């Protein structure tokens, strides 16, 4: 990572107080906005005489977030999920009105399917799936004894949720909004400045290899974060929506340029390690102008545009300088190394220029022309979601059996809550902990609600006194929610409170009912937690990491065989997503994470080169035997990554040599030759992860064992 | 115009349909305005959007009732 000097200057007390106040203001602003949304919704729902104003009020709590864009994005997906879920609930009741076993089976299956779908996504889309699951339960379960009521139930549920969404969207958008747009702009600007600065330093030879790899890791994280922000920001700001295509493009080009830089550096390192100093130094001298061109002060504003002409002239300078450098090389192998480097360097310079170009377009006040459509592909895993499906279905099935067997009057209540939490936490990295924290909050919220409901509210009359009587209790939960460390406890608290408070036009104060409902809900939360203990989520386990590693390696296979159109961006974004997941799920600096990182870099480099090679092949007509030889080499490489072993390594090396020999006969195919050479260098790099499979290495290991 | 619309024998409140229609209109408006960055000339874009939406929805609903 870049050198971060510890700030020696201690901030003065005054600044500290100002910062604390700012932070506190943000927290209390959030609390007040959420309360406002909560009570406006309650008032409207009561005026509209909806049967359960508490549902609408609960909705405002659920979507509450400090950032406006997050509220809007979550609202959008919650709305979609509710619509789909209400429809599903309606259908399930319509299909099995009088058959409780079939009904509950269908319900369990539907909820399981939705929970499985949710684990495929890592942003709010997952939330829509969860909603679709439990809304069906919410719509259907309460009317299980009166199937004809289901239509009303569905319509009311939809109106309540949509009312809550509308009000909280308006409140969070109108009153002191905190926009993600600003965060995103800042992130994009810093990303740009960091990257340019990094390229500048790397090209001036000031960065070591481990630092380059770490920087690459950071760039990957940035790219994934930017994509996540982009997917939320489009809800808060029409202008950002119009720019969304450009931002995707920016991200795509950023990934491309950072990978090429990585490959270039590996190449030079390899050459130096093998003692080929002459071509390595020639290359370093060749790319000098880029470093000089980037050595301009980058400040907010039109900085990106300033760089464009400088980069252009740097590329010209490189072109002019190249023949002289090339003439200085003597042996054929040096020439080959140099040409390979030049191909890579040209590619990098082009990508860097494109990246700077799109940055400057984005920094300009108005956009010109539409962006080319790109897609940020996600690397989804179907096993993880199958496990979520099985777990949720089984948990629901078990609860249903228990309910049928015991004829428990509050069974539907328990089941509802279990559905909600089993779905909500299916995609969390540590669901058991999440459920435990939420459970604590839930218990706390309900206990507090007991006090509020039976000691405070009976003294109160009218809506304004309802607010006065309940707001202080709710504030505690919202304040907990605002602090990152206690968010889940806070969410549990608020949900428990608002749910059991059950605000209606005609408030009922029934202690027995309250306690029964409370127990049922706590059992519901607990059974969701138990289901996570019995069938633990795959995410984060060693087996899952192995699986992801496998998938990562198979990416080389897809680079070798998938159709070429759009393959490069698909490969890049999928790789980055997988890579980001792996980074998030392994411990920093552990053996597993180092191993994964090494593989990820190797896969990325190999895949990119294969795609470039295939692009080159597609652009020209090759003699049949050359084409065959190269195709065989590509296949062998794909197989090596799918099943890495000494044998497949040898096979790949031979196939590559054969292809190289075949290609070298024809001087017109020197570009292909460069890429083949690049592949070969990556393959024989004794510091890469493939070194394990080299024959000489195994022999050496065997010798030490024998001795 | 009827206040409730029957879809396959199920009565749907007409207002819901008009609500969705107004929402679609708002999105169209947003798209045009966002494309040319016109919200910069508005003091409080979110308030403006909400007000605009209320105007569309209100006039559509009033026209029909």
PDB file of C-alpha atoms in Angstrom, chain A residues 272-530:
ATOM      1  CA  UNK A 272      15.005  -8.921 -14.355  1.00  0.00           C
ATOM      2  CA  UNK A 273      14.915 -12.064 -12.270  1.00  0.00           C
ATOM      3  CA  UNK A 274      15.981 -14.162 -15.195  1.00  0.00           C
ATOM      4  CA  UNK A 275      18.900 -11.843 -15.809  1.00  0.00           C
ATOM      5  CA  UNK A 276      17.470 -10.285 -18.969  1.00  0.00           C
ATOM      6  CA  UNK A 277      18.393  -6.836 -17.784  1.00  0.00           C
ATOM      7  CA  UNK A 278      18.956  -5.351 -21.217  1.00  0.00           C
ATOM      8  CA  UNK A 279      15.371  -5.592 -22.540  1.00  0.00           C
ATOM      9  CA  UNK A 280      13.953  -4.822 -19.091  1.00  0.00           C
ATOM     10  CA  UNK A 281      15.925  -1.609 -18.853  1.00  0.00           C
ATOM     11  CA  UNK A 282      15.023  -0.701 -22.407  1.00  0.00           C
ATOM     12  CA  UNK A 283      11.351  -1.070 -21.512  1.00  0.00           C
ATOM     13  CA  UNK A 284      11.737   1.001 -18.375  1.00  0.00           C
ATOM     14  CA  UNK A 285      13.405   3.689 -20.408  1.00  0.00           C
ATOM     15  CA  UNK A 286      10.660   3.462 -23.010  1.00  0.00           C
ATOM     16  CA  UNK A 287       7.812   4.142 -20.628  1.00  0.00           C
ATOM     17  CA  UNK A 288       9.560   7.048 -18.934  1.00  0.00           C
ATOM     18  CA  UNK A 289       7.464   9.661 -20.797  1.00  0.00           C
ATOM     19  CA  UNK A 290       4.218   8.303 -19.291  1.00  0.00           C
ATOM     20  CA  UNK A 291       5.487   8.912 -15.810  1.00  0.00           C
ATOM     21  CA  UNK A 292       6.531  12.415 -16.782  1.00  0.00           C
ATOM     22  CA  UNK A 293       3.190  13.090 -18.421  1.00  0.00           C
ATOM     23  CA  UNK A 294       1.312  12.073 -15.293  1.00  0.00           C
ATOM     24  CA  UNK A 295       3.496  14.177 -13.066  1.00  0.00           C
ATOM     25  CA  UNK A 296       1.019  17.033 -13.096  1.00  0.00           C
ATOM     26  CA  UNK A 297      -0.708  18.372  -9.991  1.00  0.00           C
ATOM     27  CA  UNK A 298      -4.039  16.609  -9.663  1.00  0.00           C
ATOM     28  CA  UNK A 299      -6.624  18.719  -7.985  1.00  0.00           C
ATOM     29  CA  UNK A 300     -10.361  18.640  -7.991  1.00  0.00           C
ATOM     30  CA  UNK A 301     -11.767  20.132 -11.142  1.00  0.00           C
ATOM     31  CA  UNK A 302     -10.615  19.747 -14.679  1.00  0.00           C
ATOM     32  CA  UNK A 303      -7.436  17.866 -13.825  1.00  0.00           C
ATOM     33  CA  UNK A 304      -8.271  14.864 -15.962  1.00  0.00           C
ATOM     34  CA  UNK A 305      -8.584  16.997 -19.062  1.00  0.00           C
ATOM     35  CA  UNK A 306      -5.163  18.489 -18.428  1.00  0.00           C
ATOM     36  CA  UNK A 307      -3.622  15.040 -18.603  1.00  0.00           C
ATOM     37  CA  UNK A 308      -5.051  14.102 -21.976  1.00  0.00           C
ATOM     38  CA  UNK A 309      -2.734  16.124 -24.263  1.00  0.00           C
ATOM     39  CA  UNK A 310       0.222  15.222 -22.051  1.00  0.00           C
ATOM     40  CA  UNK A 311      -0.529  11.525 -22.417  1.00  0.00           C
ATOM     41  CA  UNK A 312      -0.960  11.960 -26.136  1.00  0.00           C
ATOM     42  CA  UNK A 313       2.466  13.522 -26.523  1.00  0.00           C
ATOM     43  CA  UNK A 314       3.969  10.887 -24.227  1.00  0.00           C
ATOM     44  CA  UNK A 315       2.687   8.188 -26.545  1.00  0.00           C
ATOM     45  CA  UNK A 316       4.204  10.019 -29.503  1.00  0.00           C
ATOM     46  CA  UNK A 317       7.501  10.340 -27.686  1.00  0.00           C
ATOM     47  CA  UNK A 318       7.432   6.607 -26.970  1.00  0.00           C
ATOM     48  CA  UNK A 319       6.809   5.811 -30.615  1.00  0.00           C
ATOM     49  CA  UNK A 320       9.717   8.006 -31.667  1.00  0.00           C
ATOM     50  CA  UNK A 321      12.051   6.563 -29.095  1.00  0.00           C
ATOM     51  CA  UNK A 322      11.246   2.929 -29.754  1.00  0.00           C
ATOM     52  CA  UNK A 323      13.362   2.242 -32.896  1.00  0.00           C
ATOM     53  CA  UNK A 324      16.455   3.618 -31.196  1.00  0.00           C
ATOM     54  CA  UNK A 325      15.950   1.399 -28.161  1.00  0.00           C
ATOM     55  CA  UNK A 326      15.200  -1.592 -30.304  1.00  0.00           C
ATOM     56  CA  UNK A 327      18.345  -1.054 -32.321  1.00  0.00           C
ATOM     57  CA  UNK A 328      20.344  -1.205 -29.119  1.00  0.00           C
ATOM     58  CA  UNK A 329      19.298  -4.811 -28.507  1.00  0.00           C
ATOM     59  CA  UNK A 330      21.436  -7.595 -29.834  1.00  0.00           C
ATOM     60  CA  UNK A 331      20.157 -11.110 -29.311  1.00  0.00           C
ATOM     61  CA  UNK A 332      16.910 -12.502 -30.726  1.00  0.00           C
ATOM     62  CA  UNK A 333      15.549 -13.361 -27.307  1.00  0.00           C
ATOM     63  CA  UNK A 334      16.105  -9.806 -26.133  1.00  0.00           C
ATOM     64  CA  UNK A 335      14.230  -8.545 -29.151  1.00  0.00           C
ATOM     65  CA  UNK A 336      11.364 -10.911 -28.428  1.00  0.00           C
ATOM     66  CA  UNK A 337      11.209  -9.826 -24.788  1.00  0.00           C
ATOM     67  CA  UNK A 338      11.272  -6.200 -25.808  1.00  0.00           C
ATOM     68  CA  UNK A 339       8.540  -6.592 -28.430  1.00  0.00           C
ATOM     69  CA  UNK A 340       6.337  -8.423 -25.973  1.00  0.00           C
ATOM     70  CA  UNK A 341       6.784  -5.634 -23.469  1.00  0.00           C
ATOM     71  CA  UNK A 342       6.041  -3.027 -26.108  1.00  0.00           C
ATOM     72  CA  UNK A 343       2.779  -4.738 -27.054  1.00  0.00           C
ATOM     73  CA  UNK A 344       1.738  -4.755 -23.432  1.00  0.00           C
ATOM     74  CA  UNK A 345       2.879  -1.208 -22.931  1.00  0.00           C
ATOM     75  CA  UNK A 346       0.934   0.018 -25.942  1.00  0.00           C
ATOM     76  CA  UNK A 347      -2.125  -1.722 -24.603  1.00  0.00           C
ATOM     77  CA  UNK A 348      -1.658  -0.118 -21.208  1.00  0.00           C
ATOM     78  CA  UNK A 349      -1.056   3.344 -22.649  1.00  0.00           C
ATOM     79  CA  UNK A 350      -4.234   3.060 -24.708  1.00  0.00           C
ATOM     80  CA  UNK A 351      -6.279   1.918 -21.725  1.00  0.00           C
ATOM     81  CA  UNK A 352      -4.863   4.618 -19.512  1.00  0.00           C
ATOM     82  CA  UNK A 353      -5.753   7.216 -22.107  1.00  0.00           C
ATOM     83  CA  UNK A 354      -9.310   5.880 -22.357  1.00  0.00           C
ATOM     84  CA  UNK A 355      -9.635   5.897 -18.590  1.00  0.00           C
ATOM     85  CA  UNK A 356      -8.443   9.475 -18.282  1.00  0.00           C
ATOM     86  CA  UNK A 357     -10.688  10.413 -21.169  1.00  0.00           C
ATOM     87  CA  UNK A 358     -13.848   9.058 -19.525  1.00  0.00           C
ATOM     88  CA  UNK A 359     -12.857  10.614 -16.205  1.00  0.00           C
ATOM     89  CA  UNK A 360     -12.584  13.989 -17.814  1.00  0.00           C
ATOM     90  CA  UNK A 361     -15.950  13.478 -19.506  1.00  0.00           C
ATOM     91  CA  UNK A 362     -17.475  12.699 -16.115  1.00  0.00           C
ATOM     92  CA  UNK A 363     -15.836  15.653 -14.442  1.00  0.00           C
ATOM     93  CA  UNK A 364     -17.221  18.028 -17.043  1.00  0.00           C
ATOM     94  CA  UNK A 365     -20.531  19.664 -16.070  1.00  0.00           C
ATOM     95  CA  UNK A 366     -22.518  18.257 -18.963  1.00  0.00           C
ATOM     96  CA  UNK A 367     -22.078  14.953 -20.670  1.00  0.00           C
ATOM     97  CA  UNK A 368     -21.633  14.639 -24.383  1.00  0.00           C
ATOM     98  CA  UNK A 369     -22.973  11.608 -26.139  1.00  0.00           C
ATOM     99  CA  UNK A 370     -24.267   8.381 -24.663  1.00  0.00           C
ATOM    100  CA  UNK A 371     -21.891   5.849 -23.161  1.00  0.00           C
ATOM    101  CA  UNK A 372     -21.275   2.481 -24.660  1.00  0.00           C
ATOM    102  CA  UNK A 373     -23.349   0.009 -22.705  1.00  0.00           C
ATOM    103  CA  UNK A 374     -21.357  -2.206 -20.394  1.00  0.00           C
ATOM    104  CA  UNK A 375     -22.446  -4.637 -17.771  1.00  0.00           C
ATOM    105  CA  UNK A 376     -20.908  -5.307 -14.403  1.00  0.00           C
ATOM    106  CA  UNK A 377     -21.155  -9.074 -14.206  1.00  0.00           C
ATOM    107  CA  UNK A 378     -21.402 -10.708 -10.827  1.00  0.00           C
ATOM    108  CA  UNK A 379     -19.852 -14.033  -9.951  1.00  0.00           C
ATOM    109  CA  UNK A 380     -22.798 -15.804  -8.354  1.00  0.00           C
ATOM    110  CA  UNK A 381     -22.563 -19.107  -6.582  1.00  0.00           C
ATOM    111  CA  UNK A 382     -25.467 -21.468  -6.797  1.00  0.00           C
ATOM    112  CA  UNK A 383     -24.341 -23.843  -4.047  1.00  0.00           C
ATOM    113  CA  UNK A 384     -24.538 -21.138  -1.401  1.00  0.00           C
ATOM    114  CA  UNK A 385     -28.033 -20.307  -2.502  1.00  0.00           C
ATOM    115  CA  UNK A 386     -29.074 -23.968  -2.617  1.00  0.00           C
ATOM    116  CA  UNK A 387     -27.989 -24.287   0.989  1.00  0.00           C
ATOM    117  CA  UNK A 388     -30.002 -21.220   1.916  1.00  0.00           C
ATOM    118  CA  UNK A 389     -32.972 -22.717   0.101  1.00  0.00           C
ATOM    119  CA  UNK A 390     -32.706 -26.046   1.923  1.00  0.00           C
ATOM    120  CA  UNK A 391     -32.186 -24.401   5.288  1.00  0.00           C
ATOM    121  CA  UNK A 392     -35.078 -21.991   5.053  1.00  0.00           C
ATOM    122  CA  UNK A 393     -37.449 -24.585   3.656  1.00  0.00           C
ATOM    123  CA  UNK A 394     -36.562 -27.044   6.412  1.00  0.00           C
ATOM    124  CA  UNK A 395     -36.899 -24.428   9.134  1.00  0.00           C
ATOM    125  CA  UNK A 396     -40.278 -23.400   7.822  1.00  0.00           C
ATOM    126  CA  UNK A 397     -41.337 -27.011   7.426  1.00  0.00           C
ATOM    127  CA  UNK A 398     -40.337 -27.841  10.998  1.00  0.00           C
ATOM    128  CA  UNK A 399     -42.209 -24.854  12.363  1.00  0.00           C
ATOM    129  CA  UNK A 400     -45.256 -25.783  10.284  1.00  0.00           C
ATOM    130  CA  UNK A 401     -45.205 -29.328  11.658  1.00  0.00           C
ATOM    131  CA  UNK A 402     -44.884 -28.002  15.163  1.00  0.00           C
ATOM    132  CA  UNK A 403     -47.737 -25.619  14.540  1.00  0.00           C
ATOM    133  CA  UNK A 404     -50.011 -28.297  13.103  1.00  0.00           C
ATOM    134  CA  UNK A 405     -49.057 -30.750  15.854  1.00  0.00           C
ATOM    135  CA  UNK A 406     -49.518 -28.392  18.759  1.00  0.00           C
ATOM    136  CA  UNK A 407     -52.449 -26.375  17.402  1.00  0.00           C
ATOM    137  CA  UNK A 408     -50.717 -23.393  18.955  1.00  0.00           C
ATOM    138  CA  UNK A 409     -52.899 -20.309  18.485  1.00  0.00           C
ATOM    139  CA  UNK A 410     -49.893 -18.023  18.058  1.00  0.00           C
ATOM    140  CA  UNK A 411     -48.117 -20.330  15.624  1.00  0.00           C
ATOM    141  CA  UNK A 412     -48.644 -18.012  12.679  1.00  0.00           C
ATOM    142  CA  UNK A 413     -47.002 -15.191  14.561  1.00  0.00           C
ATOM    143  CA  UNK A 414     -43.913 -17.255  15.341  1.00  0.00           C
ATOM    144  CA  UNK A 415     -43.734 -18.477  11.792  1.00  0.00           C
ATOM    145  CA  UNK A 416     -43.985 -15.008  10.364  1.00  0.00           C
ATOM    146  CA  UNK A 417     -41.076 -13.729  12.389  1.00  0.00           C
ATOM    147  CA  UNK A 418     -38.999 -16.819  11.676  1.00  0.00           C
ATOM    148  CA  UNK A 419     -39.606 -16.272   7.960  1.00  0.00           C
ATOM    149  CA  UNK A 420     -38.547 -12.675   8.166  1.00  0.00           C
ATOM    150  CA  UNK A 421     -35.292 -13.350   9.969  1.00  0.00           C
ATOM    151  CA  UNK A 422     -34.332 -16.545   8.165  1.00  0.00           C
ATOM    152  CA  UNK A 423     -34.593 -14.599   4.945  1.00  0.00           C
ATOM    153  CA  UNK A 424     -33.009 -11.386   6.119  1.00  0.00           C
ATOM    154  CA  UNK A 425     -29.860 -12.993   7.451  1.00  0.00           C
ATOM    155  CA  UNK A 426     -29.353 -15.686   4.836  1.00  0.00           C
ATOM    156  CA  UNK A 427     -26.803 -13.527   3.045  1.00  0.00           C
ATOM    157  CA  UNK A 428     -25.082 -12.095   6.123  1.00  0.00           C
ATOM    158  CA  UNK A 429     -21.463 -13.159   6.602  1.00  0.00           C
ATOM    159  CA  UNK A 430     -22.067 -14.309  10.172  1.00  0.00           C
ATOM    160  CA  UNK A 431     -25.798 -14.955  10.500  1.00  0.00           C
ATOM    161  CA  UNK A 432     -25.677 -16.592  13.929  1.00  0.00           C
ATOM    162  CA  UNK A 433     -24.111 -13.504  15.437  1.00  0.00           C
ATOM    163  CA  UNK A 434     -26.504 -11.272  13.512  1.00  0.00           C
ATOM    164  CA  UNK A 435     -29.515 -13.203  14.783  1.00  0.00           C
ATOM    165  CA  UNK A 436     -28.156 -13.138  18.333  1.00  0.00           C
ATOM    166  CA  UNK A 437     -27.703  -9.385  18.271  1.00  0.00           C
ATOM    167  CA  UNK A 438     -31.074  -8.812  16.715  1.00  0.00           C
ATOM    168  CA  UNK A 439     -32.635 -11.149  19.237  1.00  0.00           C
ATOM    169  CA  UNK A 440     -31.172  -9.113  22.092  1.00  0.00           C
ATOM    170  CA  UNK A 441     -32.506  -5.942  20.537  1.00  0.00           C
ATOM    171  CA  UNK A 442     -35.864  -7.535  19.930  1.00  0.00           C
ATOM    172  CA  UNK A 443     -36.167  -8.649  23.535  1.00  0.00           C
ATOM    173  CA  UNK A 444     -35.134  -5.222  24.745  1.00  0.00           C
ATOM    174  CA  UNK A 445     -37.556  -3.455  22.441  1.00  0.00           C
ATOM    175  CA  UNK A 446     -40.443  -5.644  23.544  1.00  0.00           C
ATOM    176  CA  UNK A 447     -39.649  -5.204  27.223  1.00  0.00           C
ATOM    177  CA  UNK A 448     -39.550  -1.453  26.777  1.00  0.00           C
ATOM    178  CA  UNK A 449     -42.762  -1.622  24.801  1.00  0.00           C
ATOM    179  CA  UNK A 450     -44.412  -3.387  27.718  1.00  0.00           C
ATOM    180  CA  UNK A 451     -43.670  -0.376  29.902  1.00  0.00           C
ATOM    181  CA  UNK A 452     -44.747   2.029  27.206  1.00  0.00           C
ATOM    182  CA  UNK A 453     -47.952   0.195  26.357  1.00  0.00           C
ATOM    183  CA  UNK A 454     -49.257  -0.569  29.818  1.00  0.00           C
ATOM    184  CA  UNK A 455     -47.904   2.228  31.980  1.00  0.00           C
ATOM    185  CA  UNK A 456     -47.585   5.223  29.685  1.00  0.00           C
ATOM    186  CA  UNK A 457     -50.054   4.992  26.813  1.00  0.00           C
ATOM    187  CA  UNK A 458     -53.205   4.291  28.860  1.00  0.00           C
ATOM    188  CA  UNK A 459     -52.693   7.716  30.424  1.00  0.00           C
ATOM    189  CA  UNK A 460     -52.529   9.308  27.006  1.00  0.00           C
ATOM    190  CA  UNK A 461     -55.344  10.253  24.681  1.00  0.00           C
ATOM    191  CA  UNK A 462     -55.132  11.373  21.077  1.00  0.00           C
ATOM    192  CA  UNK A 463     -52.453  11.184  18.437  1.00  0.00           C
ATOM    193  CA  UNK A 464     -50.154  13.905  19.722  1.00  0.00           C
ATOM    194  CA  UNK A 465     -50.031  12.289  23.130  1.00  0.00           C
ATOM    195  CA  UNK A 466     -49.372   8.934  21.471  1.00  0.00           C
ATOM    196  CA  UNK A 467     -46.315  10.525  19.921  1.00  0.00           C
ATOM    197  CA  UNK A 468     -45.290  12.082  23.208  1.00  0.00           C
ATOM    198  CA  UNK A 469     -45.742   8.771  24.977  1.00  0.00           C
ATOM    199  CA  UNK A 470     -43.899   6.515  22.546  1.00  0.00           C
ATOM    200  CA  UNK A 471     -41.266   8.702  20.880  1.00  0.00           C
ATOM    201  CA  UNK A 472     -38.809   8.718  23.799  1.00  0.00           C
ATOM    202  CA  UNK A 473     -38.787   4.924  23.873  1.00  0.00           C
ATOM    203  CA  UNK A 474     -38.324   4.679  20.142  1.00  0.00           C
ATOM    204  CA  UNK A 475     -35.570   7.285  20.095  1.00  0.00           C
ATOM    205  CA  UNK A 476     -33.313   4.973  22.064  1.00  0.00           C
ATOM    206  CA  UNK A 477     -33.581   2.316  19.397  1.00  0.00           C
ATOM    207  CA  UNK A 478     -33.041   4.745  16.542  1.00  0.00           C
ATOM    208  CA  UNK A 479     -29.962   6.158  18.247  1.00  0.00           C
ATOM    209  CA  UNK A 480     -28.647   2.606  18.595  1.00  0.00           C
ATOM    210  CA  UNK A 481     -29.344   2.067  14.903  1.00  0.00           C
ATOM    211  CA  UNK A 482     -27.380   5.165  13.942  1.00  0.00           C
ATOM    212  CA  UNK A 483     -24.155   3.908  15.514  1.00  0.00           C
ATOM    213  CA  UNK A 484     -22.442   1.322  13.308  1.00  0.00           C
ATOM    214  CA  UNK A 485     -21.456  -0.950  16.209  1.00  0.00           C
ATOM    215  CA  UNK A 486     -24.979  -1.366  17.505  1.00  0.00           C
ATOM    216  CA  UNK A 487     -26.935  -1.142  14.266  1.00  0.00           C
ATOM    217  CA  UNK A 488     -28.330  -4.655  14.468  1.00  0.00           C
ATOM    218  CA  UNK A 489     -29.338  -4.375  18.111  1.00  0.00           C
ATOM    219  CA  UNK A 490     -31.011  -1.085  17.217  1.00  0.00           C
ATOM    220  CA  UNK A 491     -32.865  -2.576  14.266  1.00  0.00           C
ATOM    221  CA  UNK A 492     -34.048  -5.448  16.462  1.00  0.00           C
ATOM    222  CA  UNK A 493     -35.120  -3.023  19.168  1.00  0.00           C
ATOM    223  CA  UNK A 494     -37.093  -0.810  16.819  1.00  0.00           C
ATOM    224  CA  UNK A 495     -38.721  -3.727  15.033  1.00  0.00           C
ATOM    225  CA  UNK A 496     -39.665  -5.438  18.274  1.00  0.00           C
ATOM    226  CA  UNK A 497     -41.010  -2.216  19.687  1.00  0.00           C
ATOM    227  CA  UNK A 498     -43.004  -1.119  16.675  1.00  0.00           C
ATOM    228  CA  UNK A 499     -44.267  -4.598  15.929  1.00  0.00           C
ATOM    229  CA  UNK A 500     -45.629  -5.436  19.339  1.00  0.00           C
ATOM    230  CA  UNK A 501     -46.883  -1.907  19.938  1.00  0.00           C
ATOM    231  CA  UNK A 502     -49.299  -2.649  17.102  1.00  0.00           C
ATOM    232  CA  UNK A 503     -50.685   0.858  16.805  1.00  0.00           C
ATOM    233  CA  UNK A 504     -54.287   0.818  15.632  1.00  0.00           C
ATOM    234  CA  UNK A 505     -57.172   3.243  15.594  1.00  0.00           C
ATOM    235  CA  UNK A 506     -58.708   1.256  18.417  1.00  0.00           C
ATOM    236  CA  UNK A 507     -55.831   0.438  20.697  1.00  0.00           C
ATOM    237  CA  UNK A 508     -56.229  -2.795  22.679  1.00  0.00           C
ATOM    238  CA  UNK A 509     -54.540  -3.128  26.024  1.00  0.00           C
ATOM    239  CA  UNK A 510     -54.504  -6.860  26.674  1.00  0.00           C
ATOM    240  CA  UNK A 511     -51.661  -8.131  28.792  1.00  0.00           C
ATOM    241  CA  UNK A 512     -52.243 -11.842  28.107  1.00  0.00           C
ATOM    242  CA  UNK A 513     -52.344 -11.296  24.382  1.00  0.00           C
ATOM    243  CA  UNK A 514     -49.212  -9.171  24.590  1.00  0.00           C
ATOM    244  CA  UNK A 515     -47.251 -11.800  26.484  1.00  0.00           C
ATOM    245  CA  UNK A 516     -48.390 -14.641  24.249  1.00  0.00           C
ATOM    246  CA  UNK A 517     -47.489 -12.698  21.148  1.00  0.00           C
ATOM    247  CA  UNK A 518     -44.168 -11.721  22.636  1.00  0.00           C
ATOM    248  CA  UNK A 519     -43.259 -15.334  23.381  1.00  0.00           C
ATOM    249  CA  UNK A 520     -44.339 -16.414  19.916  1.00  0.00           C
ATOM    250  CA  UNK A 521     -42.214 -13.761  18.263  1.00  0.00           C
ATOM    251  CA  UNK A 522     -39.182 -14.519  20.359  1.00  0.00           C
ATOM    252  CA  UNK A 523     -39.533 -18.195  19.474  1.00  0.00           C
ATOM    253  CA  UNK A 524     -39.738 -17.140  15.848  1.00  0.00           C
ATOM    254  CA  UNK A 525     -36.478 -15.175  15.997  1.00  0.00           C
ATOM    255  CA  UNK A 526     -34.795 -17.964  17.948  1.00  0.00           C
ATOM    256  CA  UNK A 527     -35.858 -20.670  15.503  1.00  0.00           C
ATOM    257  CA  UNK A 528     -34.405 -18.644  12.645  1.00  0.00           C
ATOM    258  CA  UNK A 529     -31.183 -18.509  14.653  1.00  0.00           C
ATOM    259  CA  UNK A 530     -31.273 -22.250  15.330  1.00  0.00           C
TER     260      UNK A 530
END
